[in-house]
Short mmCIF file of C-alpha atoms in Angstrom, two decimals:
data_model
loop_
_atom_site.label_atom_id
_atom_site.label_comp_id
_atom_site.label_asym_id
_atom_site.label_seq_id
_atom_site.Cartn_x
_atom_site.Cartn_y
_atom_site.Cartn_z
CA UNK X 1144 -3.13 -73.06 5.19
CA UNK X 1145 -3.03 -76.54 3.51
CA UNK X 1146 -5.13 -78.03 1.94
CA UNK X 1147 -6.21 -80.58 4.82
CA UNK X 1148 -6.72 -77.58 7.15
CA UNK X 1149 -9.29 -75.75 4.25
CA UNK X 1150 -11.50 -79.06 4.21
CA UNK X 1151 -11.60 -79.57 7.71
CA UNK X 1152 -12.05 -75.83 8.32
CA UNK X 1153 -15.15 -76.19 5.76
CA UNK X 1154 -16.70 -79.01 7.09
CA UNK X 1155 -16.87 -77.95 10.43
CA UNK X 1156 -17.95 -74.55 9.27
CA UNK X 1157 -20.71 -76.40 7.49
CA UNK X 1158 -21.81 -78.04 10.58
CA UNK X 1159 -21.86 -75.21 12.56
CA UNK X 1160 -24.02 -73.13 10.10
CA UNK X 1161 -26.30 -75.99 10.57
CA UNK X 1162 -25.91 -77.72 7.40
CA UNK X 1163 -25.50 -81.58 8.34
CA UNK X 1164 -22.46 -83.10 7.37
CA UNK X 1165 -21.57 -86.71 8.50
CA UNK X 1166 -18.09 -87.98 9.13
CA UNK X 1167 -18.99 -90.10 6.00
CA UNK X 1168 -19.90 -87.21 3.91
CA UNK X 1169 -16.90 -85.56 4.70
CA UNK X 1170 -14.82 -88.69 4.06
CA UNK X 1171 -16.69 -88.72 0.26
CA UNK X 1172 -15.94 -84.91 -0.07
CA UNK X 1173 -12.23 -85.91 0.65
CA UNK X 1174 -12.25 -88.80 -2.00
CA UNK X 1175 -13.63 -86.68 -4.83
CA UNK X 1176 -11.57 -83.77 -4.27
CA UNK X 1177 -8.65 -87.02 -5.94
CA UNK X 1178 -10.63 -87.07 -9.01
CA UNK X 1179 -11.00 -83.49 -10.04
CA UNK X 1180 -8.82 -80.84 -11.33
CA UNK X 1181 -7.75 -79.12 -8.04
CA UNK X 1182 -7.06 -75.85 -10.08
CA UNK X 1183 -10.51 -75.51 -10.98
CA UNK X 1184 -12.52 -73.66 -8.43
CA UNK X 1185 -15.79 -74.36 -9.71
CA UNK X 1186 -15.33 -78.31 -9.93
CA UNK X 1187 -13.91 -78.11 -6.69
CA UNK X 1188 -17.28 -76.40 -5.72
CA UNK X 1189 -19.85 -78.51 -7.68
CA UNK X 1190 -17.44 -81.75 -5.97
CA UNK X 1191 -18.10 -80.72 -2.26
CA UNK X 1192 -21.77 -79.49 -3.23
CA UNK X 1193 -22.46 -83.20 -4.51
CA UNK X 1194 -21.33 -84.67 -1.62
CA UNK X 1195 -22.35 -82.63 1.60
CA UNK X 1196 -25.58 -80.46 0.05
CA UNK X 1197 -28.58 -82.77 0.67
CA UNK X 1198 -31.25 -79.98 -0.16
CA UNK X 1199 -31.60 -77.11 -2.19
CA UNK X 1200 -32.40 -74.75 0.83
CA UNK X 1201 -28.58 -75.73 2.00
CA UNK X 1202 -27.58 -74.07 -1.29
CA UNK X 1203 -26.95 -70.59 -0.31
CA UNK X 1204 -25.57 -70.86 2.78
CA UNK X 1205 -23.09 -73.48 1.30
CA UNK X 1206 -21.55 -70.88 -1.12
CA UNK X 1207 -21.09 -68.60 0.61
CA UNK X 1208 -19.23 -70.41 2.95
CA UNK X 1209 -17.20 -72.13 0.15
CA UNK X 1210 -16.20 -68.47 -0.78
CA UNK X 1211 -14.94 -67.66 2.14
CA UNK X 1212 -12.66 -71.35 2.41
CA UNK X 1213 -11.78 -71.12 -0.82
CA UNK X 1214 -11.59 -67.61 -2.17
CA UNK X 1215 -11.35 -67.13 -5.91
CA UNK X 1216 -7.46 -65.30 -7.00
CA UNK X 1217 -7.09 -61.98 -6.98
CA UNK X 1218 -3.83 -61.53 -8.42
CA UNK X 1219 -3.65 -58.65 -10.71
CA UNK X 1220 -6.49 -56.46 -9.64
CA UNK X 1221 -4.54 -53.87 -8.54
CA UNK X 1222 -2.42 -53.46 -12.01
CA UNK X 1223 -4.42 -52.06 -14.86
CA UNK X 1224 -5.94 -54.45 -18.07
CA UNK X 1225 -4.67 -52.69 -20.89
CA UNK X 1226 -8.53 -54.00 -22.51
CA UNK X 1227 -10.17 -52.07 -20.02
CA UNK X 1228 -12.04 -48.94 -20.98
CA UNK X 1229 -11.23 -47.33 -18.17
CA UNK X 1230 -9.21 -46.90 -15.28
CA UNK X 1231 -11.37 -47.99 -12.52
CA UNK X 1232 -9.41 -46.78 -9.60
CA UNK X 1233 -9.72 -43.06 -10.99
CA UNK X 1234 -12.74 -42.36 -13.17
CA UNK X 1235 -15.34 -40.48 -12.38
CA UNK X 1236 -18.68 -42.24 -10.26
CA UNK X 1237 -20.64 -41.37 -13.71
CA UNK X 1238 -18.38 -43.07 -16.10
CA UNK X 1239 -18.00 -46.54 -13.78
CA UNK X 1240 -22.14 -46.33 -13.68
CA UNK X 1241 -22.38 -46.04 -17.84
CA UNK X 1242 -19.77 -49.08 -17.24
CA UNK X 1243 -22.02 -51.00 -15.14
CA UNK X 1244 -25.16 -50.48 -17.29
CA UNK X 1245 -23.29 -51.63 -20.03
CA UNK X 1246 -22.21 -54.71 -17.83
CA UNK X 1247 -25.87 -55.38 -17.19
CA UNK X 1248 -27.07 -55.74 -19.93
CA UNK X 1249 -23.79 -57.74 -21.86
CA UNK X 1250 -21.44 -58.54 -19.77
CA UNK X 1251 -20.30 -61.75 -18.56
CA UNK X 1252 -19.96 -63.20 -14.85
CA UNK X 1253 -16.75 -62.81 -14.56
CA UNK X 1254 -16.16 -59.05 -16.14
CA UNK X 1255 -19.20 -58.68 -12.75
CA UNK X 1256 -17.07 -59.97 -10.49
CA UNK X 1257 -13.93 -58.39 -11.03
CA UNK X 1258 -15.62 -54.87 -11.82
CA UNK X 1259 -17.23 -55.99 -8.45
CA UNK X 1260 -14.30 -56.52 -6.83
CA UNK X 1261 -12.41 -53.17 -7.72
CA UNK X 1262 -15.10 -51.30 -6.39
CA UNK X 1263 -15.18 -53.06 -2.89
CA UNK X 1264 -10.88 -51.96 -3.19
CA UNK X 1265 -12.54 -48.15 -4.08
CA UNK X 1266 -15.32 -47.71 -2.52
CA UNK X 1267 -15.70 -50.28 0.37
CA UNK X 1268 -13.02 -49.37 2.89
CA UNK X 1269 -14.13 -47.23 5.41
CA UNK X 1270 -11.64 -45.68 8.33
CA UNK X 1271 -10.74 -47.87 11.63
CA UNK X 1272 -9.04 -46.11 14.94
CA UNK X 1273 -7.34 -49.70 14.90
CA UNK X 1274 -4.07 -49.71 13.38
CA UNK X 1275 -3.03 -52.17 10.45
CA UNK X 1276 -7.33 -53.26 10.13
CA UNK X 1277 -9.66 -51.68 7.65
CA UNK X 1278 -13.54 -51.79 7.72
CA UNK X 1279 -15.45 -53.36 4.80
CA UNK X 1280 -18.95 -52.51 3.98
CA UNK X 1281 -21.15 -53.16 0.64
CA UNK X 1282 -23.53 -50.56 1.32
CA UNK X 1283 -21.09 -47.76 0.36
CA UNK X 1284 -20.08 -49.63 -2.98
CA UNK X 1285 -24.53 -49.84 -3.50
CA UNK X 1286 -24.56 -46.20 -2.25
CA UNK X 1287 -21.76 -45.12 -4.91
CA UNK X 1288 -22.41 -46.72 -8.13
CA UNK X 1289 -26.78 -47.16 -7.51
CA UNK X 1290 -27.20 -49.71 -9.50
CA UNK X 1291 -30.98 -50.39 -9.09
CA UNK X 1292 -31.48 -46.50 -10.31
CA UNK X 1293 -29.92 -47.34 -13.77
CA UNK X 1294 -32.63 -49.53 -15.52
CA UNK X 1295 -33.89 -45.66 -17.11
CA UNK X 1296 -30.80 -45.66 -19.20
CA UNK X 1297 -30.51 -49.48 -19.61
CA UNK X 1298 -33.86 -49.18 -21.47
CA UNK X 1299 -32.56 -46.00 -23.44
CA UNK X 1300 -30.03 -47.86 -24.57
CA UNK X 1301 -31.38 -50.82 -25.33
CA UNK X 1302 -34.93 -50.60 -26.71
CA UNK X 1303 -33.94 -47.51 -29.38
CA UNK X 1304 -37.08 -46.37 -30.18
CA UNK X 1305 -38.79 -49.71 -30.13
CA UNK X 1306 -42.37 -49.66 -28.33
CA UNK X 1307 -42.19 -49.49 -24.40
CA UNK X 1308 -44.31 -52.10 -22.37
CA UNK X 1309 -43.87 -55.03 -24.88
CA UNK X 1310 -41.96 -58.37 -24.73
CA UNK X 1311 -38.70 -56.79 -25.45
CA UNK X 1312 -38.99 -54.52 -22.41
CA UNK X 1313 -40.32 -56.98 -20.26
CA UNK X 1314 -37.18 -59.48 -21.13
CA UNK X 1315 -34.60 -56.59 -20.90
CA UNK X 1316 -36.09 -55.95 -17.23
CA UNK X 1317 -35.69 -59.13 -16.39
CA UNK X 1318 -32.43 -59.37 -18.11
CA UNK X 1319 -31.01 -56.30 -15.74
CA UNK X 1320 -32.60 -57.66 -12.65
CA UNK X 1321 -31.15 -60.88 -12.47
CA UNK X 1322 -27.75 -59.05 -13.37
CA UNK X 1323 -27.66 -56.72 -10.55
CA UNK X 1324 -28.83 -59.53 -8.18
CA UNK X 1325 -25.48 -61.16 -9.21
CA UNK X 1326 -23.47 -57.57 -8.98
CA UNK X 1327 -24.68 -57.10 -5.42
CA UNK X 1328 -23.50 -60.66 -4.53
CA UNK X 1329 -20.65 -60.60 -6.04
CA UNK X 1330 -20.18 -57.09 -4.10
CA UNK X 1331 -21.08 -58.80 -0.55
CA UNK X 1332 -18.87 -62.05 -1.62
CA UNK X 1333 -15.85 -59.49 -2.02
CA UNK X 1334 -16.61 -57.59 1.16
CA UNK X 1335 -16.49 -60.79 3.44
CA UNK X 1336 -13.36 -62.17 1.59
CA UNK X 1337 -11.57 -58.90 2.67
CA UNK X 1338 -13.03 -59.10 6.09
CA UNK X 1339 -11.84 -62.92 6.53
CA UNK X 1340 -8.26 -61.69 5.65
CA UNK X 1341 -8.33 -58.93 8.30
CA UNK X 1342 -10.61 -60.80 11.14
CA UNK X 1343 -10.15 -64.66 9.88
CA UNK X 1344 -12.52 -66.89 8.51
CA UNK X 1345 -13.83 -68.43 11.43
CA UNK X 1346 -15.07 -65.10 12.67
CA UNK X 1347 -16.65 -63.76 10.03
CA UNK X 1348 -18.62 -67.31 8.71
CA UNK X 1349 -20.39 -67.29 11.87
CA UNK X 1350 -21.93 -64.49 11.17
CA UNK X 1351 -22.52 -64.20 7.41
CA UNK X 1352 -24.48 -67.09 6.66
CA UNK X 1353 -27.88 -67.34 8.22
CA UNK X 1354 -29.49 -71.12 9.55
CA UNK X 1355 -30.93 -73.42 6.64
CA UNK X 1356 -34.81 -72.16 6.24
CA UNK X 1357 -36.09 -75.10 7.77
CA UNK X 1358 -33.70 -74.03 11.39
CA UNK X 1359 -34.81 -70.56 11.66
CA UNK X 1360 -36.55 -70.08 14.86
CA UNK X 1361 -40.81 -69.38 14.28
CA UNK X 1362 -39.89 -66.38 16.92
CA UNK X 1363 -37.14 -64.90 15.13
CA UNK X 1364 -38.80 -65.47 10.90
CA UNK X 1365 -38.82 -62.86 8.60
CA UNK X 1366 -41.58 -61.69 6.22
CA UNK X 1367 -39.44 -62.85 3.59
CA UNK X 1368 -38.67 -65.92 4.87
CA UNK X 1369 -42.78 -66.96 5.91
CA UNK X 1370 -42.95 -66.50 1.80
CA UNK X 1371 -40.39 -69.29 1.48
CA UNK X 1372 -42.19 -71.42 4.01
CA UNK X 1373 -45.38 -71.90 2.23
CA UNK X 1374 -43.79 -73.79 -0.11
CA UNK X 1375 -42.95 -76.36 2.98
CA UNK X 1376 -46.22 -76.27 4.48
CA UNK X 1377 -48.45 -78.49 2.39
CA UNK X 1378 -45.89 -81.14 2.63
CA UNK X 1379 -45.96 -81.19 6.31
CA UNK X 1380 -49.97 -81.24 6.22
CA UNK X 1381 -50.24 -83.93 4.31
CA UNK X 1382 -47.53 -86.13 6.85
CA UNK X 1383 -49.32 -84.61 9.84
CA UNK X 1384 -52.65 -86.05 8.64
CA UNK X 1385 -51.13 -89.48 7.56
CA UNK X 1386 -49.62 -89.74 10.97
CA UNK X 1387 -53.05 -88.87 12.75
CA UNK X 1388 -54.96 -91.63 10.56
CA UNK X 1389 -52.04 -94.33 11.65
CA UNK X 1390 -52.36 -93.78 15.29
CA UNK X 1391 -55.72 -93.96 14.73
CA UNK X 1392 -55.68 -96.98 12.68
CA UNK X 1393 -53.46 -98.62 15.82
CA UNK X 1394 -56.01 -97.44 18.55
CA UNK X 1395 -58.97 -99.37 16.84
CA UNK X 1396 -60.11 -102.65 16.23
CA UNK X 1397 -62.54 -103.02 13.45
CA UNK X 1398 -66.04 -105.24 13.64
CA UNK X 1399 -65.84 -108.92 14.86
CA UNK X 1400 -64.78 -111.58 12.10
CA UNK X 1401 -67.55 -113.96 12.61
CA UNK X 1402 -66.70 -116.36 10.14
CA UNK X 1403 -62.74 -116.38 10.54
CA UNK X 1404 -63.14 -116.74 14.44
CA UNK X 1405 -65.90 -120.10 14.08
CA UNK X 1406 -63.27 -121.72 11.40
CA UNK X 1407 -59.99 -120.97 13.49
CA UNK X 1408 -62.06 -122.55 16.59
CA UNK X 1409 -62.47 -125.98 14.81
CA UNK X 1410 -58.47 -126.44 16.05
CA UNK X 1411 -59.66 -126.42 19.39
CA UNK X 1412 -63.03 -128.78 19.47
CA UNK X 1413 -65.19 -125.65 18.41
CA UNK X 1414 -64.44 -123.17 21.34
CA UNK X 1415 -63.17 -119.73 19.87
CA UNK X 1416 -60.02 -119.18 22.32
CA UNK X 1417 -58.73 -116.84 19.42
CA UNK X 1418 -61.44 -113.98 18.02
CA UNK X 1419 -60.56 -112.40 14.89
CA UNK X 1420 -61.45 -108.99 13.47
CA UNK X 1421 -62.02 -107.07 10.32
CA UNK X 1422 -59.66 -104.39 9.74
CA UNK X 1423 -60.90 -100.50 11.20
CA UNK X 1424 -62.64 -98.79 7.99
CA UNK X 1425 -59.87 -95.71 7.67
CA UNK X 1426 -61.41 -92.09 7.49
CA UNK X 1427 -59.96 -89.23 7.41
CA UNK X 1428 -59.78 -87.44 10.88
CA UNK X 1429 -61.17 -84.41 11.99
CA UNK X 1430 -58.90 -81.63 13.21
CA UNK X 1431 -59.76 -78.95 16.42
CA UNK X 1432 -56.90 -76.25 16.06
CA UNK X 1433 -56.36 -73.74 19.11
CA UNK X 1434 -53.83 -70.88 18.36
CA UNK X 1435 -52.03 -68.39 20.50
CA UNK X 1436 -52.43 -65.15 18.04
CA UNK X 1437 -51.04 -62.43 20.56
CA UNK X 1438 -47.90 -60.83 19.47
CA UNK X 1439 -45.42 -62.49 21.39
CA UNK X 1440 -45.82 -65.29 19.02
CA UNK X 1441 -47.35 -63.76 15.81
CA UNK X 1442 -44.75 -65.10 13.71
CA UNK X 1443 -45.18 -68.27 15.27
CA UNK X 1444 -48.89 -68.10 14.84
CA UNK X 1445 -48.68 -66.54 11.03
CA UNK X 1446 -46.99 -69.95 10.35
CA UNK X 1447 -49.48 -71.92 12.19
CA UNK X 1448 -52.22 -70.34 10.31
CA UNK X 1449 -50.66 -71.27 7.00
CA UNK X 1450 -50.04 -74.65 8.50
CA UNK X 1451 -53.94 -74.68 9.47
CA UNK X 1452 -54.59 -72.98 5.52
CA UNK X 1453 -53.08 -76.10 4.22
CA UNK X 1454 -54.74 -79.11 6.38
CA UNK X 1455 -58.00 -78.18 5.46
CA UNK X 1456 -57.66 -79.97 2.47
CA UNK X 1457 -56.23 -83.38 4.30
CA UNK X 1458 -58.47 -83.49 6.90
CA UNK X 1459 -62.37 -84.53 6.92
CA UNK X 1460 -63.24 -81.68 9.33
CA UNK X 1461 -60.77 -78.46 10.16
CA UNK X 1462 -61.96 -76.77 12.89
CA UNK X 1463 -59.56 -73.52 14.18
CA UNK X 1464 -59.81 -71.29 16.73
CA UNK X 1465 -57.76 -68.02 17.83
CA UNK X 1466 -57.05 -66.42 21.03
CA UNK X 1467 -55.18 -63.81 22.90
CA UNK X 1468 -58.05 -63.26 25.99
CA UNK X 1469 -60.60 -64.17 24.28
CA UNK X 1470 -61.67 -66.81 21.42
CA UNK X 1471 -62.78 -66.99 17.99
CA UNK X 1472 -63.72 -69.21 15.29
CA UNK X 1473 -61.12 -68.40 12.40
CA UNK X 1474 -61.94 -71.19 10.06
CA UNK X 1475 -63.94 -68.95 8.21
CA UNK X 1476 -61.27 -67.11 7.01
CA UNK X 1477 -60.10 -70.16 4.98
CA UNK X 1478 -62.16 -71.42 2.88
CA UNK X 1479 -60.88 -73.51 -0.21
CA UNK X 1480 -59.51 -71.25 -2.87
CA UNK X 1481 -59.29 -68.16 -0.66
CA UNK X 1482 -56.38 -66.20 -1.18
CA UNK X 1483 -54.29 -66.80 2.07
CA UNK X 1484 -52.47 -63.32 2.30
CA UNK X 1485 -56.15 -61.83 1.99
CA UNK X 1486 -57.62 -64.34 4.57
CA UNK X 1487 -54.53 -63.18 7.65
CA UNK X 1488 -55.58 -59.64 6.64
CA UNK X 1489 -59.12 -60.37 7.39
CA UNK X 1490 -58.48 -62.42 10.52
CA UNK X 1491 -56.62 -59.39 11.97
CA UNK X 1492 -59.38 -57.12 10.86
CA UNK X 1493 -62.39 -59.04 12.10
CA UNK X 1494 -62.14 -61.78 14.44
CA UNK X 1495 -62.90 -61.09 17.98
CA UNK X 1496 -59.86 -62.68 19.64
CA UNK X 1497 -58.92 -59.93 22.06
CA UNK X 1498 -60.99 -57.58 25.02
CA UNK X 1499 -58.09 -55.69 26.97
CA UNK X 1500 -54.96 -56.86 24.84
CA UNK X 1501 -52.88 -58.79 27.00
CA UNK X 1502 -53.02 -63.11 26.61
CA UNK X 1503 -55.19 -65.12 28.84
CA UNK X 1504 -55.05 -68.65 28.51
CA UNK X 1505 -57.47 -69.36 31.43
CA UNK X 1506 -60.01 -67.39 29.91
CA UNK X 1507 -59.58 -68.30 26.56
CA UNK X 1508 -59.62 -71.92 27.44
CA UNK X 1509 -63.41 -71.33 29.50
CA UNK X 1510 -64.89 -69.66 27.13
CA UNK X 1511 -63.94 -72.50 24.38
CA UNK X 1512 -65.30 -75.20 26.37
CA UNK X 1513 -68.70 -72.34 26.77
CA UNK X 1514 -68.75 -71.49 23.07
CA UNK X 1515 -67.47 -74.43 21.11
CA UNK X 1516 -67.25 -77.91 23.29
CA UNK X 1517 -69.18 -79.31 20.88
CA UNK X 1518 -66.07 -79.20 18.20
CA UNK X 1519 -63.83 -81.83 20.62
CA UNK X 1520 -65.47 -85.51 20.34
CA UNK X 1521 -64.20 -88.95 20.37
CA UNK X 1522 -62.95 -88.62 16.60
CA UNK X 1523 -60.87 -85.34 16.98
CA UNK X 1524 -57.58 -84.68 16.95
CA UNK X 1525 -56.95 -81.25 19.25
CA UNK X 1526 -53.83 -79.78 18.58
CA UNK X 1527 -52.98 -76.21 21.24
CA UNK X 1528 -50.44 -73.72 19.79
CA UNK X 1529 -48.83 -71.21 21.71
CA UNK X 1530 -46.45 -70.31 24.61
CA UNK X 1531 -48.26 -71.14 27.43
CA UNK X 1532 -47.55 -67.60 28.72
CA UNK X 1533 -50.67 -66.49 30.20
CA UNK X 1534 -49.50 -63.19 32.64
CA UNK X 1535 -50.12 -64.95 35.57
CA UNK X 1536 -53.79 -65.39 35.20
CA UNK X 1537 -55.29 -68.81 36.37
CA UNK X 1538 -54.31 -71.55 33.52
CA UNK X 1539 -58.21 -73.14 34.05
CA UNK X 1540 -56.49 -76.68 34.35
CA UNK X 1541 -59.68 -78.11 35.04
CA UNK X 1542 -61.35 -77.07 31.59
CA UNK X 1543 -58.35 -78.43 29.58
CA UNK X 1544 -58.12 -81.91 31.52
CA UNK X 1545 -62.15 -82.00 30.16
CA UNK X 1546 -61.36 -80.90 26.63
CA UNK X 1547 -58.25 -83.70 26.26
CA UNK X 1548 -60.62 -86.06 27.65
CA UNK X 1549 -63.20 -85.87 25.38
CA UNK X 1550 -60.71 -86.15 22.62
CA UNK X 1551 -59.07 -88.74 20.58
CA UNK X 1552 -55.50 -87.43 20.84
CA UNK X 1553 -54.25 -84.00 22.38
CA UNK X 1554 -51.05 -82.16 21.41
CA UNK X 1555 -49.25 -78.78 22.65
CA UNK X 1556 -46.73 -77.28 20.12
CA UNK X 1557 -44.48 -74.44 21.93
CA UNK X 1558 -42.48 -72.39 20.04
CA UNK X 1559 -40.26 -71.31 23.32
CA UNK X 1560 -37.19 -73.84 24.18
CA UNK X 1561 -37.56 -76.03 27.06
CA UNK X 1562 -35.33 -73.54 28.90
CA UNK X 1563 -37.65 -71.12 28.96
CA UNK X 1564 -40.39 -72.67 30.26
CA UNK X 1565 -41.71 -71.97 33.34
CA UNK X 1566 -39.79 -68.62 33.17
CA UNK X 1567 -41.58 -65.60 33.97
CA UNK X 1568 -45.13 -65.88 33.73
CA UNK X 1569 -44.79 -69.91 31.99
CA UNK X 1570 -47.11 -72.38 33.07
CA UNK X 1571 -45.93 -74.99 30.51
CA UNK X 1572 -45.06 -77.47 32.83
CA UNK X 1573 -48.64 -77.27 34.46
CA UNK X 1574 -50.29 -77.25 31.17
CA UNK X 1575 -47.49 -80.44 30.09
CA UNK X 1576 -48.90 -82.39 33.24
CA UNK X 1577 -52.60 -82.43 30.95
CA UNK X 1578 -51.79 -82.82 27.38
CA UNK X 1579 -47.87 -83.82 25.88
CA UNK X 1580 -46.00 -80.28 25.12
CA UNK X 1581 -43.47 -80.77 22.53
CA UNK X 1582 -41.12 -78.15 21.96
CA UNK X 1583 -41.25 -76.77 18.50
CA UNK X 1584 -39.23 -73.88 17.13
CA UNK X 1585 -38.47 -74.07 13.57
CA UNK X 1586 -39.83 -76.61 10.69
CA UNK X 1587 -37.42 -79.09 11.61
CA UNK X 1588 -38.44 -79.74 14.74
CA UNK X 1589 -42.09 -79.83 13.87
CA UNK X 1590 -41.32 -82.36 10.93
CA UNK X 1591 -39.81 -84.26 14.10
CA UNK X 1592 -42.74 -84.18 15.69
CA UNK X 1593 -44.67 -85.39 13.06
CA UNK X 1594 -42.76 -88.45 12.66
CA UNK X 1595 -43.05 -89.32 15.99
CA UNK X 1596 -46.29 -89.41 15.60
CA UNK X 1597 -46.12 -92.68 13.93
#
């Protein structure tokens, strides 16, 4: 494969990861790669990285495409280093983990990746009924060699007698973690290299690289990846609440100009054809949140209510409310300086969102205009969260058309694509016909929303 091929191979392999990559970007990439030493893989990395990486969260997924593209040389790791201590492709599993401890705690990247890459050629093969293809697999090189179960004897060897539970320990831990964070990628880095050489690199990037954090869909999100996504949130609440206070700005005029309008009507013998106003005091809006909380969504509504966690502070007034068939007041559960792991824990504990267990958005909607119509007025902004799935129970139509009149603006976030509306037991389309339903699956298309908002 030339060259030419690699880079266009990459770049559309980029794109289809979801990384965006102009034709302009590419064009750049291809310039720079004239100014760099071709033979060096990691300028040829940090070269493309300049060009086509626009934010950190790209990153990962960028690499590990790049090492699939272009693949670092393995030529002569299959003949023996005469510096070696050992002959990795025979010594016994206890002698390669004293080597790897060792290589924790001293060694350098690259002695990691090349004692990470003869163990994938020991350990990682596993049988195939197909002839002339082999199966690779990283968790029988982990299972093998156990490298989280040696920090025991990395702290044996290291410390020597010096007092356990200081700053030396502490930095030696930390030392060994990081280390066999990079062993296990360098392990999985291997592994898909060998599986792009049976299978082909086009098969095996679609699958190893997982959509940029801010692409992953709110119905598909990972503990782990909700932890990431605070870090995003108070960002977007801050937008969100500039956006509401423009629109409102635009819907408003402020107090007759008394002055300004008799001057101006001097050019026309003293009758004011043009009035003139002073500009609308700004204030910060108020906020009415309604959240689906049943478990179709939950990881859809955990974001939301991190998302609702973080406007409190950019709004004059956060009010939020959670339903399944029933509905609560949850603002209580996030008060300023409350710890907001505690606060979901409490919410699931105590708030009386549900009676039988299965979503009712009828209900839920009568029994908020019952409890708390007072919250919706002519300064709020009411913002609805959820699927619209209500199990074919009456979608009280009536009692939202009253609630989105009463407001100042009304918005529907779904977390379901359009083409699953009105699927099943979806009334989204009845529910769009009273308040604008925006499709919103990921962070990207919610910071979409947002600046439509303006």
């Amino acid at each position: 494969m030339s060259l030419i091929d690699r880079h266009v191979g990459f770049v559309q392999a980029l794109r289809e990861a979801g990384l965006p990559v102009s034709v302009a970007e590419g064009l750049d990439a291809a310039q720079a790669l004239r100014v760099i030493q071709l033979s060096d893989r990691e300028s040829l990395r940090a070269a493309y990285a300049a060009t086509l990486v626009k934010k950190p969260a790209y990153r990962p997924g960028f690499d590990v495409l790049f090492d699939l593209w272009f693949p670092a040389s393995t030529s002569g790791m299959h003949t023996q280093r005469t510096d070696r201590p050992l002959d990795l492709e025979t010594a016994p599993v206890e002698e390669l983990r004293d080597h790897l401890t060792r290589l924790l705690t001293g060694g350098t990247d690259q002695e990691l990746r090349e004692f990470a890459q003869a163990m994938v050629g020991r350990f990682g093969r596993q049988p195939t009924t197909s002839p002339g293809r082999q199966n690779w697999f990283s968790y029988s090189v982990m299972r093998a060699l156990s490298p989280e179960t040696l920090m025991a004897r990395v702290l044996q060897n290291v410390l020597q007698g010096q007092e356990r539970g200081g700053l030396a320990e502490k930095n030696v831990r930390r030392r060994v973690y990081d280390s066999t964070r990079r062993f296990e990628d360098a392990v999985a880095t291997d592994v898909r290299r060998r599986i792009a050489e049976d299978s082909g690199i086009e098969r095996i990037a679609r699958s190893a690289v997982r959509p940029p954090l801010d692409q992953i869909d709110f119905l598909r999100i990972t503990k782990a990846d909700l932890a990431r996504l605070r870090r995003e949130v108070y960002p977007l609440a801050r937008r969100l609440a500039t956006r509401l206070t423009i629109r409102q700005r635009k819907g408003r005029r402020g107090r007759l100009d008394f002055r300004r309008t008799m001057r101006a009507s001097l050019q026309s013998g003293g009758v004011p054809l043009t009035t003139h106003f002073r500009p609308p005091r700004p204030h910060r809006p108020e906020l009415v949140i309604l959240c689906d909380t049943s478990d179709s969504v939950s990881s859809f509504a955990h974001f939301t209510l991190l998302l609702t966690y973080a406007l409190r502070e950019q709004f004059s007034k956060v009010r939020a409310f959670g339903f399944v068939d029933t509905v609560d007041e949850i603002t209580r559960f996030f008060v300023p300086g409350a710890d907001v792991v505690e606060a979901m824990t409490r919410l699931a504990n105590e708030a009386d969102m549900v009676r039988f267990g299965r979503t009712n958005y009828g209900h839920s909607l009568e029994r908020f205009a019952e409890r708390y119509g007072d919250a919706v007025g002519p300064k709020t902004s009411l913002l609805i969260l959820g699927d619209a799935r209500s199990n074919y129970q009456p979608p009280a139509l009536d009692v939202l058309s009253s609630l989105v009149a009463r407001s100042r603006h009304a918005y529907w976030l779904n977390p379901e694509p359009t083409t699953q509306w009105d699927t099943g037991d979806s009334v989204a389309s009845e529910y769009g016909t009273v308040v604008p339903m925006h499709e919103c699956r990921n962070v990207a298309q919610l910071t979409a929303f947002i600046e439509t908002l303006a």
